[in-house]
XYZ file of C-alpha atoms in Angstrom:
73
model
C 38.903 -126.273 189.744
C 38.523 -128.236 186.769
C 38.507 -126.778 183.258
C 35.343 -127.958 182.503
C 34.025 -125.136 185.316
C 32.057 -122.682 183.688
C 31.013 -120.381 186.255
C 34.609 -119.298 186.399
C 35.451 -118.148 183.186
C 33.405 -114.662 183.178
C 36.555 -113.336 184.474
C 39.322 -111.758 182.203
C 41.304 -114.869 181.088
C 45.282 -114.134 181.037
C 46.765 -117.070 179.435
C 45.093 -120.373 178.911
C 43.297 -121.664 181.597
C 44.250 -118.896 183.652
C 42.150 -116.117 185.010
C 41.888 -113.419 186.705
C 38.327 -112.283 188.235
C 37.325 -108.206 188.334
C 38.368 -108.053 192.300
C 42.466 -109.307 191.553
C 41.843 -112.992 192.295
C 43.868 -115.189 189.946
C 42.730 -119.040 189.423
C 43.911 -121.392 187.173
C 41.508 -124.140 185.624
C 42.897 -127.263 185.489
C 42.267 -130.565 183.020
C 42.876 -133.961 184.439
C 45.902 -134.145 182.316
C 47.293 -131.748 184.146
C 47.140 -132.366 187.184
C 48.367 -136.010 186.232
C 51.712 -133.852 184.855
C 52.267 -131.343 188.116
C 52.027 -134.402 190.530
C 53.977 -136.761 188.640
C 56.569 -137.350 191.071
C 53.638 -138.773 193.461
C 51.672 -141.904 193.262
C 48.297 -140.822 192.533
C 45.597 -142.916 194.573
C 42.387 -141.407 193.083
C 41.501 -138.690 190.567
C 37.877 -138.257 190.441
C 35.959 -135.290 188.535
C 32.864 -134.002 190.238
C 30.216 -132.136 188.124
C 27.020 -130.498 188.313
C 23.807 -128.178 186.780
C 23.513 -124.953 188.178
C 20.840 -123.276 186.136
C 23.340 -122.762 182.701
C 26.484 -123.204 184.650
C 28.351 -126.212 185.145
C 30.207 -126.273 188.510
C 32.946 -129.013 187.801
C 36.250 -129.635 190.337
C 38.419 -132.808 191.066
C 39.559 -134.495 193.882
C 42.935 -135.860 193.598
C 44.813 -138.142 196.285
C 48.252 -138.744 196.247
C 51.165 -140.436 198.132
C 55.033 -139.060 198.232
C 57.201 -141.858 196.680
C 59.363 -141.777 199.275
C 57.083 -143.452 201.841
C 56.529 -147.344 201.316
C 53.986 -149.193 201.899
């Protein structure tokens, strides 16, 4: 989920970015940034950011394709 998500953040957020909804789920929202940081031992292929309208909300998620750096080409 992408930090710019805002249908997410009605739950009770624990530290930042973090939350955790009224039934015990925990989710974290992530920027691009990091994502870019947690894969960095991976060649990333494609990072795209999808976003729309829903009424007020903004439902906003990225879809990120990487290769292990072990593999060649």
């Amino acid at each position: 989920l992408s930090s710019d998500d805002t249908t997410k953040r009605r739950g009770k957020e624990i530290e930042e970015g973090t939350f955790i909804q009224k039934s015990g789920v925990l989710f974290h929202l992530f920027t691009s940034e990091e994502l870019v940081s947690l894969f960095r031992d991976f060649k990333i292929i494609g990072l795209k950011r999808h976003k729309k309208k829903a009424g007020k909300d903004v439902i906003a998620c990225y879809t990120l394709i990487v290769r292990n750096n072990k593999f060649k080409d």
